[in-house]
Coordinates of C-alpha atoms in Angstrom, one line a residue:
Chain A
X1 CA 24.0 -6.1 12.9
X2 CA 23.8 -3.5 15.5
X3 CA 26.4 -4.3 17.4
X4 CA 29.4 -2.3 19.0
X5 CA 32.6 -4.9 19.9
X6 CA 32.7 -5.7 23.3
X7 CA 35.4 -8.0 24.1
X8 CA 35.4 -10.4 26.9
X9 CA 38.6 -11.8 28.2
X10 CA 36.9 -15.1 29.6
X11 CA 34.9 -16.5 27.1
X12 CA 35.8 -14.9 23.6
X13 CA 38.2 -16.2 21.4
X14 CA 40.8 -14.5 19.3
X15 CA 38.7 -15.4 16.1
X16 CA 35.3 -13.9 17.4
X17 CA 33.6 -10.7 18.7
X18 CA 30.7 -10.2 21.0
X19 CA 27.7 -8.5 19.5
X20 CA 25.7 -6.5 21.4
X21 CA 21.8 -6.9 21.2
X22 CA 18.6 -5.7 23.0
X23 CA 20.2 -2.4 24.1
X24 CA 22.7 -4.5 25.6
X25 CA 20.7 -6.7 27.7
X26 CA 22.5 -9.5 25.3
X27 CA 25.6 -10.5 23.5
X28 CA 26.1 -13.2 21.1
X29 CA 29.6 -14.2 20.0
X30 CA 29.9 -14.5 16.2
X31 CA 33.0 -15.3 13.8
X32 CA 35.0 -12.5 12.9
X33 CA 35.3 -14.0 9.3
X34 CA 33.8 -17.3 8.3
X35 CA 29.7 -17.2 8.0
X36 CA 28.3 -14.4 10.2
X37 CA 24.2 -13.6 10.9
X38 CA 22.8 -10.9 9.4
X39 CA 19.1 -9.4 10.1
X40 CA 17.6 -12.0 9.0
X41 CA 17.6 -14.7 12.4
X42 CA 16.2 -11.2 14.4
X43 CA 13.7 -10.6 12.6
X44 CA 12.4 -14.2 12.4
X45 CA 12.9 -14.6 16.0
X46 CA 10.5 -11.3 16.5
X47 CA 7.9 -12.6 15.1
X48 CA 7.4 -16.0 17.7
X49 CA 5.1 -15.9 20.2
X50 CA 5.8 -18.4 23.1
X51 CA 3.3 -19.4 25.7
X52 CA 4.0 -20.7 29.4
X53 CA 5.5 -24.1 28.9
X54 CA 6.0 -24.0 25.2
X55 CA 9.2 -26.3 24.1
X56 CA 11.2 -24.5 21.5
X57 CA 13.6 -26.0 18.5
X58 CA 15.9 -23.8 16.3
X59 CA 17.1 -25.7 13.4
X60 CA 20.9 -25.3 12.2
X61 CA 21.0 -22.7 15.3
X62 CA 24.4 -21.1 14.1
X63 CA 25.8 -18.8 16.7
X64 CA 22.3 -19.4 18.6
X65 CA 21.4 -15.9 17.9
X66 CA 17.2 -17.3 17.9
X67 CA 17.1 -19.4 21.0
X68 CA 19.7 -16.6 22.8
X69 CA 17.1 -13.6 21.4
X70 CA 14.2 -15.9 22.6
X71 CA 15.3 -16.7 25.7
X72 CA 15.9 -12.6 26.4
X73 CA 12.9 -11.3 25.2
X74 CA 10.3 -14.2 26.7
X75 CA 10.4 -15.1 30.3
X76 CA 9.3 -18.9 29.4
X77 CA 10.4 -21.4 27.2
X78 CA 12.5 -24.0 27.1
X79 CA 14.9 -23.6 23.9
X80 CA 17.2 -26.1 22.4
X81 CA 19.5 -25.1 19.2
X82 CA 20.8 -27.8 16.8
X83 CA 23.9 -27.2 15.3
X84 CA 25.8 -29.4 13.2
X85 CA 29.1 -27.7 13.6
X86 CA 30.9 -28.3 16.7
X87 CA 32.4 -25.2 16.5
X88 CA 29.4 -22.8 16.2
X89 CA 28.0 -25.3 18.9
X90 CA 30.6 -24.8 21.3
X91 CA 30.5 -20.7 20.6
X92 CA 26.7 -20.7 20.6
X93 CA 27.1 -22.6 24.2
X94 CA 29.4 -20.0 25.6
X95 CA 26.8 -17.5 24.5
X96 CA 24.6 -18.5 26.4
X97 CA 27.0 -19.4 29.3
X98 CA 27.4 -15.3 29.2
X99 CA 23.9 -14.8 29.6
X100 CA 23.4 -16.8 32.2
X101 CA 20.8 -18.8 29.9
X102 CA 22.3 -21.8 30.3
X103 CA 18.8 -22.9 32.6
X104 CA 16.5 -22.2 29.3
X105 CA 18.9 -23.0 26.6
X106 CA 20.4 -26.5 25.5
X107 CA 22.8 -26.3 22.6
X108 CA 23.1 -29.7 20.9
X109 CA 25.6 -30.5 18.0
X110 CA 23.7 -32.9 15.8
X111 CA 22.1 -33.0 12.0
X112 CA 19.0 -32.3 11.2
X113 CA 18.4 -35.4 8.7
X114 CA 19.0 -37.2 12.2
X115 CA 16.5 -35.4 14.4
X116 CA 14.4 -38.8 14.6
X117 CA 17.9 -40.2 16.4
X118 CA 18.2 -37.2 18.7
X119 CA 14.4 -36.6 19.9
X120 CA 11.2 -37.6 19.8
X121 CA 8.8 -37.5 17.4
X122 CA 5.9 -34.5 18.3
X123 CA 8.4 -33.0 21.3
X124 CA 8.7 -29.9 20.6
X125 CA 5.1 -26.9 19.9
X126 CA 7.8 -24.3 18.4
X127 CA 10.7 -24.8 15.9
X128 CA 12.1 -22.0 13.3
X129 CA 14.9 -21.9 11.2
X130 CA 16.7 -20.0 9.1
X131 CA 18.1 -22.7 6.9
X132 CA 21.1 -22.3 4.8
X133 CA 19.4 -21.2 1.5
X134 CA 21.6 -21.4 -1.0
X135 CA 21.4 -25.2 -3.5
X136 CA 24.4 -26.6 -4.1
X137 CA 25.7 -25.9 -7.4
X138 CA 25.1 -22.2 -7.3
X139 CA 28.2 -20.2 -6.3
X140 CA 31.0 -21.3 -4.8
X141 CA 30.9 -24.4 -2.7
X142 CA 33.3 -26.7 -0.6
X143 CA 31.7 -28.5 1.1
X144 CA 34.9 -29.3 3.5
X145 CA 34.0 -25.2 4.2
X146 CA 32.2 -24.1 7.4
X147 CA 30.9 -21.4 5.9
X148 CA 29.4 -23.3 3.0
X149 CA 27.4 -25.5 5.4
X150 CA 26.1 -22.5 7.0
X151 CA 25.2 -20.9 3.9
X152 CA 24.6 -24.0 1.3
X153 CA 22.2 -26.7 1.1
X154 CA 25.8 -28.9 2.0
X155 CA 24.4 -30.7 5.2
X156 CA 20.4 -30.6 4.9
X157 CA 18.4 -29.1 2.3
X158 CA 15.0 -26.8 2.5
X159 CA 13.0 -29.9 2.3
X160 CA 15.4 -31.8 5.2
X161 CA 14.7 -28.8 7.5
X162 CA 10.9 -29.3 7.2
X163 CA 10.4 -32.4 6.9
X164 CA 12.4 -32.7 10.7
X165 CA 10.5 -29.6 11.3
X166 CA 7.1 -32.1 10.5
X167 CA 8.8 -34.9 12.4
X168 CA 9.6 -33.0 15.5
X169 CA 6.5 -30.5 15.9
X170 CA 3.5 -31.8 18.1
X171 CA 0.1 -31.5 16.0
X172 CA -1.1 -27.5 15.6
X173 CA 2.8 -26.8 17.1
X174 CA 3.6 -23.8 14.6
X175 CA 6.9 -23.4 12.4
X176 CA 9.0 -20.4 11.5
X177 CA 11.2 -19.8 8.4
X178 CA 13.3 -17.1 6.5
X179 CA 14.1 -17.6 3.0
X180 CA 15.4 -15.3 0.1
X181 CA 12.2 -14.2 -1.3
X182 CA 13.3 -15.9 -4.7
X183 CA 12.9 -19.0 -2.5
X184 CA 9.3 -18.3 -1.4
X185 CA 7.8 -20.5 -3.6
X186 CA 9.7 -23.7 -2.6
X187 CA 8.7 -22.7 0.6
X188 CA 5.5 -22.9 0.5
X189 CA 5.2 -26.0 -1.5
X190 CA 7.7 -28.0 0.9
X191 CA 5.6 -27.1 3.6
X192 CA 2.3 -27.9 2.4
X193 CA 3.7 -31.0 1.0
X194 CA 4.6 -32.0 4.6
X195 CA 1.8 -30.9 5.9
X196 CA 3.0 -28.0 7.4
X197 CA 0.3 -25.6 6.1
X198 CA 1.4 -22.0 5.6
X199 CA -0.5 -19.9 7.9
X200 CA 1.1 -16.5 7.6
X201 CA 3.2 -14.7 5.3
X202 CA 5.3 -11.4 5.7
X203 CA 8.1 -10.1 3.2
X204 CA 10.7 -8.0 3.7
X205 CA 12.0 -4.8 1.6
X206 CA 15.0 -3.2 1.8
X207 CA 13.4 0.3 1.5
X208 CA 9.8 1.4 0.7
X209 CA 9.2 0.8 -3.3
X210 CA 11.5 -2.0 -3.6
X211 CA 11.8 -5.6 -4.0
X212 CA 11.2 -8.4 -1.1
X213 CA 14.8 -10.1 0.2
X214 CA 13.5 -11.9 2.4
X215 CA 10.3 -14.3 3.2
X216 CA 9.3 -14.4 6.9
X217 CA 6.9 -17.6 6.6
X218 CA 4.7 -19.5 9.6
X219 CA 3.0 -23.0 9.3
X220 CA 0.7 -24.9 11.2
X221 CA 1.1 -28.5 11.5
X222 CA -2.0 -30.1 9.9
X223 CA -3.2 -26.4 9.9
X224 CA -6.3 -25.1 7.4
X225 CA -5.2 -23.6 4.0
X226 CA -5.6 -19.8 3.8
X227 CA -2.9 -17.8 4.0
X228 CA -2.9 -14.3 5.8
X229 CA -0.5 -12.1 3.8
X230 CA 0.7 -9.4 6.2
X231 CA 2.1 -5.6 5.4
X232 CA 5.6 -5.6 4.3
X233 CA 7.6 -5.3 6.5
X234 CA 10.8 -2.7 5.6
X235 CA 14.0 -2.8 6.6
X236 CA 15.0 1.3 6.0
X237 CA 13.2 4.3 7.0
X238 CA 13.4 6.8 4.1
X239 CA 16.1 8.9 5.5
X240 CA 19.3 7.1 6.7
X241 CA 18.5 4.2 9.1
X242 CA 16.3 1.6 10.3
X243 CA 12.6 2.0 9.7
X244 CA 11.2 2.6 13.3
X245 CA 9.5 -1.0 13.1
X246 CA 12.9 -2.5 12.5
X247 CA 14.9 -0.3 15.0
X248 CA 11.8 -1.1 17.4
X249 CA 12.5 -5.0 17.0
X250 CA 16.2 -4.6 17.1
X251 CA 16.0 -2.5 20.6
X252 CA 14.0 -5.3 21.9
X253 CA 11.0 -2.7 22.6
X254 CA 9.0 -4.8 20.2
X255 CA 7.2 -7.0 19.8
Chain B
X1 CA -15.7 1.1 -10.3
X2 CA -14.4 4.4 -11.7
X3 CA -17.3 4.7 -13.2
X4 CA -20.1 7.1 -14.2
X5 CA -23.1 5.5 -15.9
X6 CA -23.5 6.2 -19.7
X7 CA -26.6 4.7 -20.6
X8 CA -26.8 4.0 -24.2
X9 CA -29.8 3.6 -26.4
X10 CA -28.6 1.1 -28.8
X11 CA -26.4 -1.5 -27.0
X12 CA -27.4 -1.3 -23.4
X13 CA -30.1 -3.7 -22.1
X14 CA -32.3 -2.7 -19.3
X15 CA -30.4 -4.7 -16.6
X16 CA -27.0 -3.4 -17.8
X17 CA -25.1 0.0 -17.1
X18 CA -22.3 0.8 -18.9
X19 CA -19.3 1.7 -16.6
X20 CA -16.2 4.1 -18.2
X21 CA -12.4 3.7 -17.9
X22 CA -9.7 5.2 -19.1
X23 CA -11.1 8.7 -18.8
X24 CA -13.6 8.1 -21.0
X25 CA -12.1 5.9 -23.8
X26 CA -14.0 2.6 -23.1
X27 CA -17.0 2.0 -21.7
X28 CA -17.8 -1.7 -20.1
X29 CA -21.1 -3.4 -19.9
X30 CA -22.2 -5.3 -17.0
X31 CA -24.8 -6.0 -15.0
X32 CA -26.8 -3.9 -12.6
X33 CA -27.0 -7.2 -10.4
X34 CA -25.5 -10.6 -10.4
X35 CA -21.8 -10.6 -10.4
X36 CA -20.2 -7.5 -10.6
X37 CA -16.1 -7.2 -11.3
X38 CA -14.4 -5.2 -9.1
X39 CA -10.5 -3.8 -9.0
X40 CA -9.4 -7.0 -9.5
X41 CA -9.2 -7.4 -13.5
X42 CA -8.4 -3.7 -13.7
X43 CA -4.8 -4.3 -11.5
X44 CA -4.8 -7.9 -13.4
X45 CA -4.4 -6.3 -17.0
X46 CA -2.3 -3.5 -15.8
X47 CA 0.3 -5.7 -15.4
X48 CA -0.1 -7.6 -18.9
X49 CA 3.0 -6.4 -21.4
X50 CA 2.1 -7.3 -25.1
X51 CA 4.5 -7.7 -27.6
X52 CA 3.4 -7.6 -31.6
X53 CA 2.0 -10.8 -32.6
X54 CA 1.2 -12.0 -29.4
X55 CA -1.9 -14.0 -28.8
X56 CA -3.9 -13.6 -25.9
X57 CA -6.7 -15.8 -24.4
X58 CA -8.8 -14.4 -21.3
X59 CA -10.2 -17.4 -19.1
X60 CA -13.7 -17.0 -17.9
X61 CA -13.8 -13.0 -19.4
X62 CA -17.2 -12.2 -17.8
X63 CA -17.7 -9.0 -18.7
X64 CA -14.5 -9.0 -21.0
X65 CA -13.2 -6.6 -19.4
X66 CA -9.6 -7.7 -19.3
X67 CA -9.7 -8.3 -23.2
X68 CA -11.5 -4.8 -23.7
X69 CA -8.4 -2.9 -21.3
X70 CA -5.8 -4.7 -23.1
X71 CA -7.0 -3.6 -26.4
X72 CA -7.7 -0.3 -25.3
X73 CA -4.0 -0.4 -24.0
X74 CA -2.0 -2.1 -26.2
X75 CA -2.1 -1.3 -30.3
X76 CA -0.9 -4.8 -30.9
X77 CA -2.6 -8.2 -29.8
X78 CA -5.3 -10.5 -30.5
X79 CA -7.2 -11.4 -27.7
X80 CA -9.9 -13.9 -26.9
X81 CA -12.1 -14.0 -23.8
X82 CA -13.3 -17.2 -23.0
X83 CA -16.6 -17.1 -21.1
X84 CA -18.8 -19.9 -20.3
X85 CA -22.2 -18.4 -19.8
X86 CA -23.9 -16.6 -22.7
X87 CA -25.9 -14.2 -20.9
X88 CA -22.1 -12.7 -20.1
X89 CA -20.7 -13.5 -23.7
X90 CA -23.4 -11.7 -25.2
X91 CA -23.2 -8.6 -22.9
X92 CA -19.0 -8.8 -23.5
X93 CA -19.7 -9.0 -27.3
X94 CA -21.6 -5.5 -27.3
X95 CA -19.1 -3.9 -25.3
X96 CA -16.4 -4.8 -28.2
X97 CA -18.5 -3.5 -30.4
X98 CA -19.2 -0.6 -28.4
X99 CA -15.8 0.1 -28.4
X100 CA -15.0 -0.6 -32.3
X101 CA -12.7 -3.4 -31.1
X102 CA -14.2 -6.3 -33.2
X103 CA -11.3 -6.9 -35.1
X104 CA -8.7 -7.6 -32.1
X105 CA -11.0 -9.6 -29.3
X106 CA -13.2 -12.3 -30.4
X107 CA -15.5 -13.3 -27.5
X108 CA -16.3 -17.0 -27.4
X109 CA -18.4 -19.3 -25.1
X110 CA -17.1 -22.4 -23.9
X111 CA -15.6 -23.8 -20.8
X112 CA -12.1 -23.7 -19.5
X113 CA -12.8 -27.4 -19.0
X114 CA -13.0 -28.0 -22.9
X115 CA -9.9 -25.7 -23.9
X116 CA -8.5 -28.7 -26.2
X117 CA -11.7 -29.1 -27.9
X118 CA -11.8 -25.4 -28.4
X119 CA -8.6 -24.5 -29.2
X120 CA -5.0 -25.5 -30.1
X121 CA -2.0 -26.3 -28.0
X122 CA 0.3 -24.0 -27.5
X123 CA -1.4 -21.3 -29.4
X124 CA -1.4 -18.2 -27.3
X125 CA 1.5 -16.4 -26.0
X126 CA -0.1 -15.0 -22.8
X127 CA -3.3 -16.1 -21.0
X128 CA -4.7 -14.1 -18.2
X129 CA -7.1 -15.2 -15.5
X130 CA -9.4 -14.0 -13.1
X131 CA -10.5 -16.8 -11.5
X132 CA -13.9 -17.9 -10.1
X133 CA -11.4 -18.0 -6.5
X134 CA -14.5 -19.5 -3.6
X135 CA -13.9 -23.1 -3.1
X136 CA -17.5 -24.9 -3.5
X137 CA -18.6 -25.9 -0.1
X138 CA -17.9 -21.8 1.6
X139 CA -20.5 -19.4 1.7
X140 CA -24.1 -20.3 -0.1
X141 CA -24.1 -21.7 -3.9
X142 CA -26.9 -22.4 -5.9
X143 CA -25.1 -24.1 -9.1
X144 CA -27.6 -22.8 -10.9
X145 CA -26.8 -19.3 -10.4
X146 CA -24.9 -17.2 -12.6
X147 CA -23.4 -15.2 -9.9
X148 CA -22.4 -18.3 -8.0
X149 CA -20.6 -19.5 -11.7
X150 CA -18.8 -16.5 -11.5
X151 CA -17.3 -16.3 -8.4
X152 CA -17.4 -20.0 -6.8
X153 CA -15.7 -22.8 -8.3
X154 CA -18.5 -24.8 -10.1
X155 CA -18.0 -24.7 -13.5
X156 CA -14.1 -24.9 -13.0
X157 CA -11.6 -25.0 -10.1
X158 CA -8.7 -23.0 -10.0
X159 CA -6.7 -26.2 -11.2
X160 CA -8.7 -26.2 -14.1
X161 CA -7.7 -23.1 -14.8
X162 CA -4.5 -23.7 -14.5
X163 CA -4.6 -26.9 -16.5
X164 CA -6.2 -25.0 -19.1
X165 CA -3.5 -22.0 -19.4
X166 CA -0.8 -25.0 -19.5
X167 CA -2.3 -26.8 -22.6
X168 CA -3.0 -23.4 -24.6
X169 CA 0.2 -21.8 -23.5
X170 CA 3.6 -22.2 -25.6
X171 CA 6.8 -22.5 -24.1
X172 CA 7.9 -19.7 -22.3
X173 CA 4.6 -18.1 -22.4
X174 CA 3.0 -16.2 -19.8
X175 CA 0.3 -16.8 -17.6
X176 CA -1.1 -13.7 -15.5
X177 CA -3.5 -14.5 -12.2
X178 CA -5.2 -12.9 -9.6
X179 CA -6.4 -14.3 -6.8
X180 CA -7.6 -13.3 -2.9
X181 CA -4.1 -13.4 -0.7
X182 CA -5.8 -16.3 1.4
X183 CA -5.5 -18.7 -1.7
X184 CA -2.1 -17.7 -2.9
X185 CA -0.3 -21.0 -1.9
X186 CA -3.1 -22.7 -3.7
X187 CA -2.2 -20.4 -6.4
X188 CA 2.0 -20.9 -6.4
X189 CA 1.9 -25.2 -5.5
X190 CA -0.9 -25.5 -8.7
X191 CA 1.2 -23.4 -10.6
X192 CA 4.3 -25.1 -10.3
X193 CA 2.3 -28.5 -10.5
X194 CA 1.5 -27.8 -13.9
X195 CA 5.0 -26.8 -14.4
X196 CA 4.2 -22.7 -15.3
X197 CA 6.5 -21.4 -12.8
X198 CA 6.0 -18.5 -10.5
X199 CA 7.8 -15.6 -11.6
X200 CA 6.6 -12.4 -10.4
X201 CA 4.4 -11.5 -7.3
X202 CA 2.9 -8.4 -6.2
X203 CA 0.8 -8.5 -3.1
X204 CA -2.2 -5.6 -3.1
X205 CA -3.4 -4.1 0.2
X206 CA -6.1 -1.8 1.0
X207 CA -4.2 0.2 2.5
X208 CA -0.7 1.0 4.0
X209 CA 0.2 -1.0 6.5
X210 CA -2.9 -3.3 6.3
X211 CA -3.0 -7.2 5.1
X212 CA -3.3 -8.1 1.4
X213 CA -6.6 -9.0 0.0
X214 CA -5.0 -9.9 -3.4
X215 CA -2.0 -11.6 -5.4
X216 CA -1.3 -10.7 -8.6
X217 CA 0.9 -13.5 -9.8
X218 CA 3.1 -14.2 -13.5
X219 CA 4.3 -17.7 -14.6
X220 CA 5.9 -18.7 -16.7
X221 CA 5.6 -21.7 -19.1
X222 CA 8.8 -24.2 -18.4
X223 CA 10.6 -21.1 -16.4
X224 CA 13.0 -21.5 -13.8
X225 CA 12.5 -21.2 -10.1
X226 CA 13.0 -17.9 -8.8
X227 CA 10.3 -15.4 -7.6
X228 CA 10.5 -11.7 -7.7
X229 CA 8.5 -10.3 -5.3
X230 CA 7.4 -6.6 -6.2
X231 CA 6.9 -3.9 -4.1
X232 CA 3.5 -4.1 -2.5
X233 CA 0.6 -2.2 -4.0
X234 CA -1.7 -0.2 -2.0
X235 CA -5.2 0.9 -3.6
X236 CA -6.1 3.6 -1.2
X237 CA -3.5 6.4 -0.2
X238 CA -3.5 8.0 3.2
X239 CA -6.2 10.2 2.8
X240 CA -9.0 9.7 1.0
X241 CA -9.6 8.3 -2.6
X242 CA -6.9 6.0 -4.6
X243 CA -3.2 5.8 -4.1
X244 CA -1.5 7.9 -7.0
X245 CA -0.4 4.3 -8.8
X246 CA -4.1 3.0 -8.6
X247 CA -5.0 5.8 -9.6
X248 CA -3.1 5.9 -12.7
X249 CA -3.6 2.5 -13.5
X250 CA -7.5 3.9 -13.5
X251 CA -6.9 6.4 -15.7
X252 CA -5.0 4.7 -18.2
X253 CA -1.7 6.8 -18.0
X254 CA 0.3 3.8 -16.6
X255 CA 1.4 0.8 -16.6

C-alpha cells in the first residue's frame, strides 16, 4: 500500500518484501507475487477500538497485517491471528518477531470451520476479518492455489467466518468485516441470521461521486437492530492522492 | 417542502394547503396537520425510471405524491396509489384532478394487506414505497390516529409491504423503497426474504460528512445478488439551502 521496500537480511525471504507502515514505526512482510493486502485490512483495522484487557481474534489473518496494525497503534490487547496457510502463518509470525510483538501477538495456523477445536466458545470481546470474498465458481479458481484460498471462498465461506465469529465472541463482544460492497447485503443477512446484529455501517468510494468498493461493517453479538450508517468514507482526495482521512489512517495519526 | 402555499377556491378544504413542485407545474394537497410528507417521496420518485407501458402501483400513497411526481415526470405510465385511509384518498384524488392527471393515476383505497383481493399478480412493472417505517411499540401510538397510520406500522409492517410488492410484481420488476438508515438491514434481509433482490443503494445524509438518515433502496424481482452502492446523496450543501442535486431533483430539471 504505502510502502517503500526495506529489505531485511534476517528475517525476509527471497520471495517477500517488507512494507513499511505507520511512518515506519511498522513493517509487515508480504508475498512479492501470490495474494498481497491491499487497503482494505487498514482500514478495517482503523476503525477498532480496544479497551484495557480486551482479547482480540483476526479471522484468516493473512500476512497479520490487523493484529500487527493493532498491536502498533493500541498499547493493550492481546491479539491472536488464524491463518490457515502455514506459510502466511509462518511470515505473519516473523512479522511480528520484527516488531518485537511477539508478547501481544499469537499467530496460530488453523481453519476457521474448526475454531470450536482450537478455542473456546465466548473467548474472545473483539474479532474482524477480512474474509476472502470471492464464491467459488466466479473467476479462476484452484483450489490447490494459495492465492485462491486467500481470495476465494476455497477454505471457509462468508457465512463460516461468522458463524466462528458467533461461536468465538463473548455476548455484546463486537465484530469487524470488509466486503466488496456488491457483498454488503449477504453481509448483513449472515450476520443477523447469527445473531450478530449490524450495528454500524461505513462504505468506501474510490473518489468523491463514485461508487462504494468496499463495505466496512460492525456487529454486536445479540446487539439491538438499528443500524447507524456513517459518512462515506473516500479513498482519493480530488487532486492526486489519498484523501486526508485516508492518508491520516495510513500515517497512523488517526484514529 | 419547496413549497409556497396556493390556496385554491375549488379543490382545497379548509385543513388542506396546497404545496408546489416542479417550479410551479404541480401543486400537492396535504394537510395543515396530521402527517405531513417530507423529502422522503420527493428523492424516492426521483429515482423511479419508466419505460412505455409500464404499470406502476404506489403503496400507502398518502398524499399521492409519488404517483402525482411521476406523472408529472414521465409522459408514459399508469400509476396507482394505494392508500388505506380515505380522508388521504380523497385529498390525493383532488390533487390528480388538480393537476389534469385523471387519466394516468387512479387513486384507490385499500390495504397493502389485501393486495390479492385488490389486484392481480404480477400486474405492475414497478411498485414504489414509502413505508409507514416506526415499529409499533416506539414512540406514542394511538391506532386510531391517522397520523400514527401513516408513519407507525399498524395498518401494515414493512414485511407487508414487502409481501405486497412481491405478489403484484412480475418477474424482473422493480421495487423502489425508502426507509430511515437505522432500518436498512430490516429493509435488505426482508427484501431478499421475499426473494426481490437488492440491487441499488444510495444512502442520503444531511449533510457532508454527517450520518445517513435515509436509504433509498431498488430490488429487483428474482434478480441476482449483487448491490451497487451509489454515491451518497447529501440534501444540504455547505452553505446554506439544498445541495445543487437536491436541488434539482426539487425543481424538476433532473433525474
Amino acid at each position: 500500500v504505502s510502502g517503500s521496500r526495506v529489505p531485511d537480511p534476517v528475517s525476509v525471504q527471497g520471495d517477500e518484501v517488507a512494507e513499511t507502515f505507520l511512518r515506519g514505526r511498522l513493517r509487515i512482510l508480504q508475498k512479492k507475487r501470490g495474494y498481497r493486502f491491499s487497503l482494505d485490512p487498514v482500514l478495517l483495522a482503523a476503525r477498532v477500538a480496544l479497551k484495557r484487557g480486551d482479547r482480540v481474534i483476526d479471522l484468516g489473518t493473512g500476512s497479520g497485517i490487523i493484529p500487527l496494525l493493532l498491536a502498533a497503534r493500541h498499547e493493550t490487547g492481546a491479539i491472536v491471528g488464524l491463518e490457515i496457510q502455514e506459510r502466511y502463518a509462518d511470515m505473519a509470525r516473523r512479522s511480528v518477531a520484527l516488531g518485537g510483538l511477539a508478547e501481544r501477538i499469537e499467530i496460530r495456523r488453523g481453519d476457521v470451520r474448526d475454531a470450536r477445536i482450537e478455542f473456546g466458545p465466548e473467548s474472545f470481546d473483539v474479532a474482524t476479518c477480512n474474509p476472502p470474498f470471492r464464491p467459488v465458481g466466479t473467476g479462476k479458481v484452484n483450489p490447490s492455489d494459495e492465492k485462491a484460498i486467500a481470495r476465494h471462498e476455497v477454505a471457509g465461506t462468508l457465512s463460516d467466518f461468522v458463524a466462528a465469529m458467533r461461536y468465538l465472541l463473548r455476548q455484546r463482544g463486537r465484530a469487524h468485516l470488509v466486503v466488496p460492497a456488491a457483498r454488503l447485503v449477504d453481509l448483513l443477512a449472515i450476520l443477523r441470521g447469527a445473531r450478530l446484529e449490524p450495528s454500524r455501517l461505513r462504505t468506501v468510494h474510490p473518489r468523491p461521486g463514485s461508487r462504494a468498493e468496499l463495505a466496512l461493517v460492525e456487529a454486536v453479538k445479540g446487539g439491538k437492530p438499528g443500524l447507524t450508517v456513517e459518512a462515506p468514507l473516500v479513498v482519493n482526495g480530488d487532486g492526486e492522492g489519498y484523501s486526508d482521512e485516508v492518508a491520516a489512517i495510513l500515517s497512523g495519526d488517526r484514529p
